XYZ file of C-alpha atoms in Angstrom:
755
model
C 16.533 -40.946 66.908
C 12.898 -42.199 65.727
C 10.977 -41.632 63.293
C 7.543 -41.808 62.529
C 6.661 -43.098 59.099
C 4.560 -40.202 56.910
C 2.807 -40.014 53.885
C 4.766 -37.975 50.833
C 3.297 -34.543 50.416
C 1.522 -34.019 46.935
C 4.981 -33.111 45.201
C 7.802 -34.589 47.282
C 8.980 -37.950 47.496
C 8.569 -39.653 51.316
C 12.866 -39.064 51.493
C 12.947 -35.365 51.170
C 9.158 -34.946 53.283
C 10.929 -36.434 56.003
C 14.076 -34.775 55.794
C 12.404 -31.406 56.305
C 10.158 -33.038 59.211
C 13.527 -34.084 60.594
C 15.122 -30.885 60.211
C 11.510 -29.454 61.955
C 12.324 -31.659 64.880
C 16.507 -30.599 65.715
C 15.119 -27.423 65.390
C 13.185 -27.716 68.173
C 9.804 -27.061 66.747
C 10.133 -23.317 66.002
C 6.635 -21.823 65.712
C 7.744 -20.516 62.113
C 7.604 -23.931 60.819
C 4.710 -24.699 62.122
C 3.498 -25.408 58.569
C 5.047 -28.378 58.409
C 3.291 -30.434 60.583
C 0.266 -31.861 58.682
C 1.885 -34.641 56.995
C -1.041 -34.277 53.851
C 0.582 -30.597 53.352
C 1.855 -29.465 50.084
C 5.392 -29.078 50.726
C 6.187 -27.012 47.660
C 3.552 -24.630 47.981
C 3.534 -23.250 51.528
C 3.238 -19.502 51.019
C 6.722 -17.966 51.529
C 7.641 -16.359 54.564
C 10.671 -13.652 55.722
C 11.671 -16.992 57.833
C 10.536 -20.040 56.043
C 10.550 -21.002 52.381
C 10.834 -23.817 50.046
C 11.229 -23.746 46.139
C 10.392 -26.884 44.237
C 10.793 -27.649 40.721
C 9.496 -30.458 39.185
C 8.967 -32.306 42.466
C 12.097 -31.921 43.778
C 13.603 -28.893 46.863
C 15.790 -26.862 44.976
C 15.764 -23.786 47.149
C 15.349 -23.965 51.586
C 15.775 -20.755 53.634
C 15.300 -20.735 57.377
C 16.317 -17.187 58.780
C 16.016 -17.350 62.677
C 14.509 -14.600 65.100
C 12.927 -14.657 68.175
C 10.020 -16.893 67.639
C 13.460 -19.731 67.599
C 13.278 -21.485 70.956
C 17.214 -22.449 71.332
C 18.072 -25.734 70.515
C 17.911 -28.568 72.987
C 21.310 -29.520 74.976
C 21.572 -32.826 72.723
C 21.286 -31.257 69.456
C 23.591 -32.553 67.130
C 24.763 -30.421 63.927
C 26.631 -33.698 62.522
C 22.575 -35.465 62.162
C 21.021 -31.742 61.310
C 23.257 -31.627 58.094
C 22.602 -35.426 57.638
C 19.113 -34.707 57.662
C 20.113 -32.350 54.576
C 22.070 -34.350 52.679
C 18.776 -35.959 51.463
C 17.874 -32.865 50.059
C 20.624 -33.652 47.007
C 18.809 -31.319 44.430
C 18.957 -27.665 46.794
C 20.900 -25.413 44.134
C 20.274 -22.797 47.176
C 20.426 -23.152 51.327
C 20.120 -20.658 53.493
C 19.948 -21.206 57.189
C 20.728 -18.243 59.390
C 20.890 -16.833 62.854
C 19.297 -20.467 63.942
C 22.169 -21.019 66.892
C 23.844 -23.989 65.160
C 26.823 -24.731 66.603
C 29.718 -27.773 66.598
C 31.942 -27.711 63.644
C 30.398 -27.716 59.738
C 30.238 -31.194 59.428
C 31.390 -33.557 56.356
C 28.200 -33.971 54.763
C 27.555 -31.028 52.996
C 29.812 -32.253 50.257
C 26.651 -34.231 49.617
C 24.764 -31.343 48.315
C 26.341 -31.707 44.951
C 24.140 -29.124 43.243
C 24.420 -26.725 45.405
C 25.408 -23.352 44.325
C 24.356 -20.774 46.727
C 25.628 -21.257 50.718
C 24.206 -18.963 53.764
C 25.173 -20.124 57.373
C 25.858 -16.981 58.605
C 25.726 -15.523 62.018
C 26.023 -19.143 64.295
C 27.770 -20.393 66.363
C 30.005 -22.894 64.249
C 33.479 -23.631 64.842
C 36.262 -25.438 63.481
C 38.677 -25.410 60.091
C 36.492 -24.709 56.627
C 36.071 -28.714 56.024
C 37.525 -29.711 52.294
C 34.668 -31.316 51.135
C 33.106 -28.287 50.489
C 35.365 -29.344 47.163
C 32.868 -31.497 46.298
C 30.540 -28.775 45.155
C 31.532 -28.080 41.839
C 28.698 -25.412 40.892
C 29.203 -23.377 44.227
C 28.901 -19.612 43.345
C 28.165 -17.756 46.908
C 29.445 -18.898 50.248
C 28.663 -17.065 53.137
C 30.047 -18.014 56.670
C 29.807 -14.600 58.208
C 29.349 -14.048 61.791
C 30.710 -17.577 63.280
C 34.252 -18.822 64.799
C 35.243 -20.778 62.345
C 39.104 -20.802 62.774
C 42.571 -22.075 60.953
C 43.538 -20.591 57.779
C 41.723 -19.687 54.662
C 41.792 -22.646 52.243
C 44.133 -22.628 49.834
C 41.851 -25.123 47.551
C 39.516 -22.376 46.512
C 40.776 -22.013 42.952
C 38.785 -25.617 42.758
C 35.801 -23.796 42.502
C 35.415 -22.494 39.584
C 32.053 -20.745 39.733
C 33.080 -18.735 42.719
C 31.616 -15.556 42.214
C 30.787 -14.504 46.213
C 33.207 -15.242 48.891
C 32.467 -13.761 52.667
C 34.037 -15.137 55.771
C 33.730 -11.863 57.859
C 34.307 -11.801 61.676
C 35.441 -14.821 62.331
C 38.751 -16.331 63.547
C 40.772 -17.280 60.702
C 44.544 -16.730 61.164
C 47.443 -17.066 59.134
C 48.503 -15.561 55.251
C 45.922 -15.397 51.726
C 47.294 -18.101 49.521
C 48.029 -17.031 46.166
C 45.471 -19.522 45.034
C 43.126 -16.673 45.420
C 45.052 -14.597 42.722
C 43.589 -17.465 40.723
C 39.396 -17.259 41.084
C 38.594 -14.815 37.741
C 34.917 -15.269 38.847
C 35.274 -13.807 41.775
C 33.511 -10.581 42.087
C 33.137 -9.917 45.950
C 35.625 -10.981 48.513
C 35.009 -10.178 52.183
C 37.659 -11.076 54.614
C 36.606 -8.665 57.355
C 37.582 -8.878 61.294
C 39.587 -12.203 61.311
C 42.969 -12.454 62.559
C 44.545 -12.653 59.251
C 48.033 -11.502 58.212
C 51.097 -11.061 56.075
C 51.010 -9.545 52.551
C 47.911 -9.683 50.301
C 48.272 -12.408 47.132
C 48.789 -10.583 43.443
C 45.264 -9.901 42.570
C 45.352 -8.461 39.286
C 44.029 -11.409 37.599
C 40.621 -10.753 39.379
C 39.577 -8.912 36.545
C 35.928 -9.520 37.617
C 36.198 -8.205 41.369
C 34.514 -5.812 42.295
C 34.246 -5.458 46.082
C 37.370 -6.180 48.423
C 36.961 -6.105 52.265
C 40.005 -6.659 54.477
C 39.243 -4.384 57.510
C 40.248 -5.360 60.733
C 43.512 -7.543 60.240
C 46.825 -7.469 60.578
C 47.715 -7.481 56.293
C 50.951 -5.079 55.347
C 53.160 -3.514 54.615
C 52.269 -2.944 51.381
C 50.044 -2.096 49.368
C 48.658 -4.746 47.181
C 48.250 -5.309 43.808
C 44.535 -4.704 42.332
C 42.607 -4.900 39.385
C 40.781 -1.993 38.144
C 37.705 -2.593 37.413
C 37.199 -2.761 41.826
C 34.010 -0.459 43.475
C 34.597 -0.807 47.065
C 38.436 -1.220 48.673
C 38.683 -1.681 52.170
C 41.657 -1.815 53.855
C 41.209 0.039 57.166
C 42.594 -1.387 60.641
C 45.608 -2.950 59.003
C 49.181 -2.358 59.228
C 49.851 -1.456 55.720
C 52.568 1.685 55.714
C 54.336 1.681 52.694
C 52.308 4.264 50.511
C 49.694 3.859 48.089
C 50.079 2.859 44.469
C 49.671 5.520 42.312
C 47.304 3.843 39.252
C 44.880 3.682 41.949
C 43.711 6.788 40.471
C 43.052 4.818 36.913
C 40.661 3.061 38.506
C 37.134 4.392 37.021
C 34.897 2.715 38.645
C 35.630 3.189 42.315
C 33.496 4.377 44.798
C 34.232 3.932 48.109
C 37.585 3.651 49.295
C 38.570 3.098 52.817
C 42.480 3.400 54.168
C 42.095 4.543 57.533
C 43.664 3.414 60.789
C 46.848 2.166 59.293
C 50.199 3.598 58.926
C 50.391 4.959 55.793
C 53.136 7.095 55.348
C 54.330 9.929 52.199
C 52.681 12.143 50.167
C 49.115 12.473 50.024
C 47.750 12.287 46.169
C 44.792 14.812 45.661
C 44.067 12.881 42.334
C 41.977 10.553 45.300
C 39.357 13.501 45.859
C 38.733 13.458 41.522
C 38.414 9.777 40.899
C 35.791 9.870 37.947
C 33.541 7.895 40.419
C 34.554 8.478 44.054
C 32.024 9.071 46.605
C 33.488 8.030 49.896
C 37.321 8.336 50.487
C 38.598 7.985 53.893
C 42.244 8.322 55.020
C 41.975 9.605 58.339
C 44.685 7.989 61.012
C 47.370 7.565 59.079
C 50.733 9.577 58.544
C 50.137 11.371 54.980
C 51.793 14.177 54.624
C 51.709 17.321 51.770
C 50.438 21.151 50.862
C 46.366 20.916 49.810
C 45.301 24.097 48.330
C 42.006 26.179 47.756
C 42.121 25.257 43.744
C 41.734 21.607 43.679
C 39.017 19.715 42.361
C 36.704 16.869 43.208
C 34.250 14.940 41.749
C 30.754 15.579 41.789
C 29.746 13.127 43.510
C 31.873 13.382 46.016
C 29.469 13.298 49.357
C 32.392 12.132 52.307
C 35.713 12.100 53.166
C 37.430 11.917 56.211
C 41.114 13.038 56.261
C 41.794 13.801 60.109
C 44.800 13.123 62.224
C 47.144 12.970 58.987
C 50.342 15.687 59.020
C 48.416 18.234 56.281
C 49.352 21.563 55.425
C 48.098 24.786 53.654
C 44.497 25.258 52.799
C 41.500 23.272 52.667
C 40.664 22.707 48.908
C 37.533 24.837 48.116
C 35.336 22.220 46.766
C 35.527 20.531 50.483
C 34.289 23.669 52.585
C 31.054 23.637 51.062
C 30.327 20.156 50.642
C 27.110 18.971 48.915
C 23.304 18.934 50.782
C 23.861 15.810 53.297
C 27.684 15.440 52.919
C 30.610 14.834 55.307
C 33.760 16.726 55.273
C 36.224 15.815 59.059
C 39.585 17.264 58.684
C 40.069 17.790 62.422
C 44.464 17.135 63.570
C 46.353 18.233 60.482
C 47.345 21.324 60.083
C 45.154 22.735 57.525
C 43.714 26.324 57.111
C 40.146 26.956 56.967
C 38.872 30.510 57.248
C 34.775 29.640 57.281
C 35.457 27.569 60.154
C 36.609 28.619 63.399
C 35.598 25.592 65.110
C 37.066 23.221 62.898
C 40.374 25.458 62.711
C 40.537 25.219 66.387
C 41.041 21.512 65.908
C 44.065 22.005 63.911
C 47.858 21.441 64.540
C 50.692 24.386 64.379
C 51.960 24.409 60.841
C 55.356 23.192 62.058
C 53.851 20.319 64.323
C 53.017 18.495 60.816
C 56.695 19.693 59.534
C 58.788 18.335 62.039
C 56.191 15.014 62.267
C 56.510 14.946 58.524
C 60.546 15.242 58.692
C 60.595 12.048 60.944
C 58.059 9.578 59.072
C 59.172 10.278 56.239
C 62.966 8.965 56.872
C 61.194 5.962 58.249
C 60.240 4.153 54.772
C 63.845 4.601 53.652
C 65.219 3.112 56.438
C 63.193 -0.243 56.944
C 62.589 -0.701 53.313
C 65.610 -3.299 52.578
C 64.129 -5.325 55.728
C 60.691 -5.986 53.982
C 60.704 -9.271 51.776
C 58.720 -7.889 48.762
C 58.584 -11.526 47.154
C 58.593 -13.439 49.984
C 56.556 -16.795 49.482
C 53.659 -17.641 51.283
C 53.843 -20.566 53.362
C 50.438 -20.924 54.869
C 48.028 -21.270 51.536
C 44.719 -21.105 52.444
C 41.242 -20.492 50.687
C 38.144 -17.946 50.996
C 34.622 -19.048 50.321
C 31.448 -16.320 49.779
C 28.369 -15.267 49.704
C 25.836 -13.063 48.452
C 22.701 -14.161 50.064
C 23.952 -12.785 53.697
C 21.940 -9.583 54.031
C 25.135 -7.756 55.148
C 26.763 -8.484 52.325
C 24.036 -7.548 49.803
C 23.819 -4.270 51.215
C 27.367 -4.076 50.343
C 26.484 -5.062 46.967
C 24.122 -2.842 46.167
C 25.309 0.349 47.240
C 28.479 -0.723 45.086
C 26.042 -1.104 42.012
C 23.339 1.423 42.721
C 26.303 4.083 42.141
C 27.966 2.372 39.194
C 24.534 3.100 36.946
C 25.962 6.480 35.670
C 22.980 7.638 33.296
C 20.829 4.351 33.739
C 20.431 5.216 37.059
C 17.757 8.553 35.926
C 15.467 5.710 34.601
C 15.315 3.470 37.430
C 13.983 3.505 41.182
C 17.212 4.644 43.750
C 16.473 2.238 46.480
C 16.925 -0.816 44.837
C 19.846 -3.495 45.646
C 21.212 -5.620 43.004
C 21.336 -10.176 44.341
C 22.859 -12.193 41.973
C 20.344 -15.169 41.550
C 21.210 -18.474 40.817
C 18.897 -19.660 38.053
C 16.247 -22.440 38.534
C 16.385 -23.343 35.308
C 17.841 -26.539 34.703
C 18.726 -26.760 31.106
C 19.796 -30.134 30.369
C 16.530 -30.942 31.928
C 14.604 -28.974 29.637
C 16.089 -30.502 26.749
C 15.473 -33.946 27.190
C 11.840 -33.320 27.852
C 9.970 -34.113 25.495
C 6.613 -33.485 26.976
C 7.043 -29.557 26.853
C 9.702 -29.501 24.135
C 9.271 -30.685 20.560
C 12.118 -32.070 18.422
C 12.057 -28.031 16.895
C 13.836 -27.037 19.531
C 17.040 -28.793 18.542
C 17.206 -25.589 15.689
C 18.288 -23.692 18.327
C 20.683 -26.012 20.559
C 23.789 -23.954 19.073
C 23.184 -21.280 21.481
C 24.913 -21.121 25.219
C 23.147 -22.597 27.896
C 20.409 -20.257 29.633
C 21.539 -18.540 32.774
C 21.259 -15.680 35.451
C 23.775 -12.647 34.449
C 24.707 -10.116 37.236
C 23.692 -6.482 36.899
C 27.787 -6.161 37.244
C 28.181 -7.841 33.420
C 25.283 -5.962 32.120
C 26.645 -2.873 32.987
C 30.219 -3.770 31.290
C 28.762 -4.789 28.265
C 26.709 -1.504 27.792
C 28.764 0.512 29.172
C 26.498 1.619 32.184
C 23.683 1.844 30.206
C 25.245 4.484 28.118
C 22.994 6.734 25.246
C 25.240 5.255 23.097
C 23.832 1.486 24.029
C 20.182 2.615 24.374
C 17.753 1.252 21.342
C 14.487 2.499 22.028
C 11.613 2.794 24.366
C 8.611 0.277 23.765
C 5.607 -0.753 25.858
C 7.527 -3.953 26.484
C 10.716 -1.845 28.197
C 13.577 -0.636 27.493
C 15.643 -1.833 24.902
C 19.840 -1.455 24.974
C 23.097 -3.525 22.793
C 25.302 -4.750 24.625
C 28.705 -6.764 24.223
C 29.657 -9.852 26.976
C 33.657 -10.016 27.618
C 33.381 -12.815 25.732
C 32.590 -10.903 22.523
C 29.143 -11.769 22.189
C 26.740 -9.584 21.284
C 23.299 -9.243 22.936
C 20.129 -7.014 23.219
C 19.052 -6.219 26.906
C 15.346 -5.912 27.685
C 14.747 -3.817 30.936
C 11.323 -4.356 32.187
C 10.033 -2.693 35.089
C 7.263 -4.759 37.065
C 4.080 -3.056 37.797
C 3.365 -5.996 40.873
C 6.244 -6.236 43.216
C 6.391 -10.302 43.826
C 9.033 -12.494 45.196
C 11.816 -13.779 42.391
C 10.227 -17.495 43.077
C 6.895 -16.109 42.017
C 8.508 -15.706 37.953
C 10.208 -19.386 38.004
C 7.731 -20.876 35.658
C 7.336 -17.650 33.482
C 11.302 -17.515 33.026
C 11.681 -21.219 32.532
C 9.067 -20.634 29.883
C 11.020 -17.990 28.577
C 14.109 -20.504 28.315
C 12.447 -23.125 26.355
C 11.638 -20.660 23.347
C 15.041 -20.981 21.722
C 14.742 -21.330 17.924
C 16.936 -20.409 14.592
C 14.032 -18.360 13.891
C 13.455 -16.480 17.010
C 15.744 -13.998 18.988
C 16.345 -16.471 21.917
C 16.621 -15.893 25.494
C 20.314 -16.487 26.706
C 19.082 -15.804 30.510
C 18.172 -12.923 33.076
C 19.207 -10.774 35.996
C 16.792 -9.970 38.506
C 16.511 -6.581 40.323
C 14.793 -6.640 43.882
C 13.707 -4.060 46.198
C 15.104 -3.649 49.271
C 12.281 -3.000 51.994
C 9.957 -5.894 50.797
C 12.964 -8.236 48.632
C 9.768 -8.035 45.638
C 11.592 -8.146 42.128
C 11.191 -4.129 40.857
C 12.927 -4.929 37.538
C 14.021 -7.678 35.129
C 16.433 -7.843 32.872
C 16.106 -10.317 29.680
C 18.913 -11.251 27.629
C 18.719 -11.788 24.036
C 20.854 -12.939 21.133
C 21.564 -9.801 19.002
C 21.307 -10.047 14.967
C 23.180 -7.091 13.269
C 21.590 -6.835 9.665
C 18.458 -4.723 10.797
C 15.351 -5.502 10.143
C 13.624 -7.519 7.626
C 11.609 -4.241 6.532
C 14.905 -2.778 6.113
C 16.480 -5.279 3.566
C 13.315 -5.321 1.652
C 11.520 -1.570 1.445
C 14.367 0.627 3.076
C 15.637 3.514 1.044
C 19.167 2.181 1.014
C 21.568 -0.460 2.256
C 21.479 -4.430 1.945
C 18.536 -5.652 -0.922
C 17.311 -9.551 -0.666
C 16.806 -10.960 -3.879
C 13.594 -13.249 -4.240
C 14.827 -16.319 -3.199
C 16.348 -14.970 -0.020
C 12.641 -12.987 0.559
C 11.034 -17.102 0.138
C 13.392 -17.867 2.476
C 12.268 -15.092 4.627
C 8.941 -16.110 4.508
C 9.759 -19.332 5.138
C 11.510 -18.155 8.441
C 8.530 -16.503 9.708
C 6.601 -19.181 9.177
C 8.400 -22.106 10.940
C 9.328 -19.407 14.144
C 5.801 -18.907 14.338
C 4.690 -22.794 14.056
C 7.213 -22.944 17.179
C 5.691 -20.673 19.457
C 2.193 -22.257 18.439
C 3.497 -25.878 18.655
C 7.178 -25.836 20.069
C 6.052 -26.255 23.631
C 3.209 -26.593 25.900
C 1.091 -24.687 25.902
C 1.802 -22.592 22.836
C 2.900 -18.634 22.561
C -0.112 -16.886 20.610
C -1.027 -13.297 19.400
C 2.548 -12.377 18.784
C 1.634 -8.862 17.239
C 3.980 -10.002 14.364
C 5.057 -6.884 12.540
C 8.077 -6.936 9.682
C 10.062 -4.436 11.769
C 10.097 -7.186 14.450
C 11.970 -9.820 12.424
C 15.437 -9.083 12.229
C 18.039 -11.048 10.085
C 21.443 -12.144 11.505
C 24.907 -12.261 9.380
C 24.087 -15.284 7.964
C 20.530 -12.706 6.612
C 18.947 -15.841 8.378
C 15.358 -14.162 9.791
C 14.801 -14.247 13.576
C 11.768 -13.014 15.263
C 12.517 -10.163 17.736
C 9.379 -9.811 19.297
C 6.809 -12.264 20.474
C 4.049 -12.867 23.565
C 6.932 -13.859 26.561
C 4.831 -14.506 29.512
C 6.221 -11.961 31.658
C 5.739 -8.778 28.759
C 1.872 -10.512 29.074
C 1.770 -10.425 32.233
C 2.967 -6.787 33.089
C 0.218 -5.742 30.294
C -2.077 -7.120 32.854
C -2.877 -10.032 30.525
C -2.419 -13.585 30.421
C 0.331 -14.548 28.199
C -2.047 -16.454 25.534
C -4.893 -14.724 25.460
C -5.970 -11.835 22.469
C -7.845 -9.867 24.483
C -10.337 -9.468 27.572
C -12.993 -9.529 24.743
C -12.225 -13.224 23.666
C -14.838 -15.667 24.284
C -15.439 -19.212 24.182
C -14.566 -22.741 24.281
C -10.474 -22.767 24.544
C -10.962 -24.780 21.170
C -12.418 -21.763 20.158
C -10.028 -19.167 21.126
C -6.810 -20.944 20.245
C -8.004 -20.916 16.422
C -8.809 -17.143 16.863
C -5.497 -16.512 18.267
C -3.848 -18.677 15.467
C -5.182 -16.920 12.724
C -4.167 -13.759 14.610
C -0.314 -14.828 13.595
C -1.417 -16.080 10.219
C -2.791 -12.875 9.291
C -0.008 -10.404 10.709
C 2.547 -13.373 8.334
C 0.015 -12.178 5.685
C 1.211 -8.308 6.082
C 4.453 -9.532 5.976
C 3.969 -11.464 2.817
C 2.006 -8.226 1.371
C 5.318 -6.462 1.883
C 7.271 -9.012 0.607
C 5.820 -9.158 -2.981
C 5.341 -4.830 -3.007
C 8.716 -3.822 -2.115
C 7.388 -0.900 -0.269
C 6.152 -0.608 3.653
C 2.600 -0.734 4.855
C 2.389 1.664 7.734
C -1.727 1.011 8.357
C -3.931 -1.706 8.913
C -6.471 0.184 6.550
C -3.898 -0.164 4.082
C -3.833 -3.974 3.725
C -7.639 -4.634 2.756
C -6.928 -1.829 -0.549
C -3.548 -3.784 -1.134
C -5.194 -7.071 -0.939
C -7.677 -6.677 -3.353
C -5.110 -5.384 -5.419
C -3.573 -8.657 -5.024
C -6.577 -10.408 -5.787
C -6.753 -9.056 -8.904
C -3.408 -9.451 -10.007
C -3.812 -13.225 -9.423
C -6.746 -13.019 -12.012
C -4.977 -12.026 -14.443
C -1.649 -12.390 -16.617
C 1.502 -13.185 -15.542
C 2.195 -9.304 -17.001
C 0.063 -7.880 -14.572
C 1.230 -9.557 -11.394
C 4.567 -8.157 -12.077
C 3.403 -5.081 -12.152
C 2.359 -4.687 -8.647
C 5.989 -6.614 -7.829
C 8.560 -4.954 -6.074
C 10.918 -3.296 -9.345
C 14.056 -4.653 -7.276
C 13.241 -8.478 -7.794
C 10.275 -8.841 -10.423
C 12.860 -9.897 -13.168
C 14.206 -12.972 -10.945
C 10.891 -14.746 -9.871
C 8.756 -17.031 -12.667
C 5.317 -16.663 -12.213
C 4.716 -20.317 -11.281
C 6.816 -18.837 -7.809
C 5.570 -15.888 -7.654
C 1.600 -16.814 -8.013
C 2.293 -19.416 -4.932
C 3.388 -16.034 -2.605
C 0.438 -14.471 -3.467
C -2.152 -17.146 -3.014
C -0.862 -17.806 0.199
C -0.921 -14.523 1.156
C -4.584 -14.397 0.213
C -4.922 -16.892 2.383
C -3.563 -15.665 5.327
C -4.836 -12.514 4.881
C -8.659 -14.307 4.111
C -11.451 -13.096 7.305
C -13.674 -16.141 6.007
C -14.526 -19.605 7.323
C -11.668 -20.679 4.490
C -9.108 -20.254 7.034
C -10.769 -20.653 10.228
C -10.022 -23.715 12.131
C -7.091 -24.898 9.584
C -4.870 -25.551 12.225
C -1.479 -23.784 11.821
C 0.629 -27.046 11.567
C -1.318 -28.129 8.736
C -0.816 -24.334 7.074
C 2.464 -24.143 7.764
C 3.380 -27.323 6.583
C 1.715 -26.138 3.258
C 3.405 -22.902 3.470
C 6.642 -24.543 3.388
C 6.464 -27.566 0.756
C 4.597 -25.279 -1.843
C 7.764 -22.771 -1.524
C 10.351 -25.152 -1.529
C 8.781 -27.042 -4.370
C 8.855 -23.274 -6.050
C 11.786 -22.163 -5.733
C 13.645 -25.288 -7.011
C 15.900 -24.018 -10.157
C 15.961 -20.357 -8.831
C 19.237 -20.616 -6.424
C 19.901 -21.862 -3.391
C 18.620 -20.973 0.439
């Protein structure tokens, strides 16, 4: 198929531009892609729609979303899925690819393996058939796979465990067959596994090592007969419509996060466990269509969140528990087809069998497991190993994940919108690229290179780190959001800033700000480790952003200088702290382009790590400034003048704030109000003009004997210059000032101890 040469867009190179135009033609020129018709179009800045979105980073396409609808015409009869994916393979910088409901048909070509940067793959609701291609093995960064509602056949691939980053695997509504490979049990990062509505059979592999697994959906297959070995952190478990029969594992009642349990339409036998009704997080319980036996009583307890119970068509006797007689508002309780008594509902009572029926059937089914058990090979090896892939992009899976997370919030749900869903998104931030880009990052950023790579966190990780945002993890409110402390599964201590966005914008709209935040890494800044986006269910707009920062355990600089108890910094440590603050601000001003100014520095926002190195914890992050309704580097709406004048003004703001911090370091007492500064500055001026004894009389008694007069004099002079409101500081570049500060302080402390 021939194509005319086209001029490249303002952003993309020629191969990427041609690929998009080829894709448009292969899809039969749908109206939803009309924005690609103009050869001069800046494809990277095409307005995103619900049907078509292109996201770029540094002149490369990183995300492509094409979602079919009635406006998409049928594909031509000579459509070639191989040619289509060959064109896609030219976009080898893609990280996210969504091709949903486009009518694609044919086997999935091996060219998919050329998208080596791919992290999220969603090709659901098409007519793709055949085996899942082994070329997916080349996509080592693949985190999410959605192949739902296609015609894939054959086994689940055994090589899935070769995709170490895989977290979401959804293969529902296909024609996959055979047993599951044992290798699935080694996917340690797997969180969502959805294999419902296939033709899979046999025993379930041991999933106990999948400690991150939260959603397991095996509905409508032929699995059985043994109940699977499962991890304890499951939130949703769906085993409906299979061939399980040998009883539920007793340890399932220890699954403290389990919210939805559906084991209906199987052949389970044995006594019903009343403790299922009172599991701490349970909200949905369906055991209908089995052969459970046992006696229920009125005094059985139920979980406060339980709002759906279906016990229909079993062999239960006794009285319906009182906690189920009057369910909560909008709650549902179904129990027909048993032998239960309920004096409150005569109509439901008429749908019960006589007690003798259940006793008779119970005696029959109790014999069956003992008679057949010797014939069941509990440890039979799986002969047909296979693989599974997963997704978060598909709307159906996202719906499942949203329900699991919304219930899991605990106390945190009171502090957030109740109509939200959580989507696990892959960061568009290319950390390696940022670290090597000298245009945007100065050499000083190498001082933060010991930090782990900036990444996207899932909300589940943050909830686990904070014990579901428990009150014990809450650190306080601020104009910039709620603060929580937490601990990741690898032991890393973190601080989480939960920021509710005042404007609903698409996730792509925050790419630039998040990239800026990922660059702010320095040994004297509390640096960001990553982020998590929370999206609104109705419009997919971001409603909340969680920023994850490193944690400093030794409190604030004020605690260690003017605090009433605990650790007290000596004079040498205080000078080192002053230099650290200056270096941190210097990096904010000059370490990135554009610089970050007007950071509203406070001594209570300067933290100390385990080595007593200072780290500035609160600075003018782009997202925070935008959410307050101002530009990220503008002091206020009243700041006027040229750009250079404004930078001088903003530079001076931070220098003045450093002066207040130095004042408290010298005096050793908290400065609570700005109106105190002028009088204390006058005191400092008089002290500089007097003798050594006069100077030491105002210094913190805890250190006044530790410092030389020359060192103290230098600190006081620099403090005065920072607090100056006259022309001696206006226009002095921050780089010169901070260089002077560092050299003078380091010179003056020689011989007074190591920093």
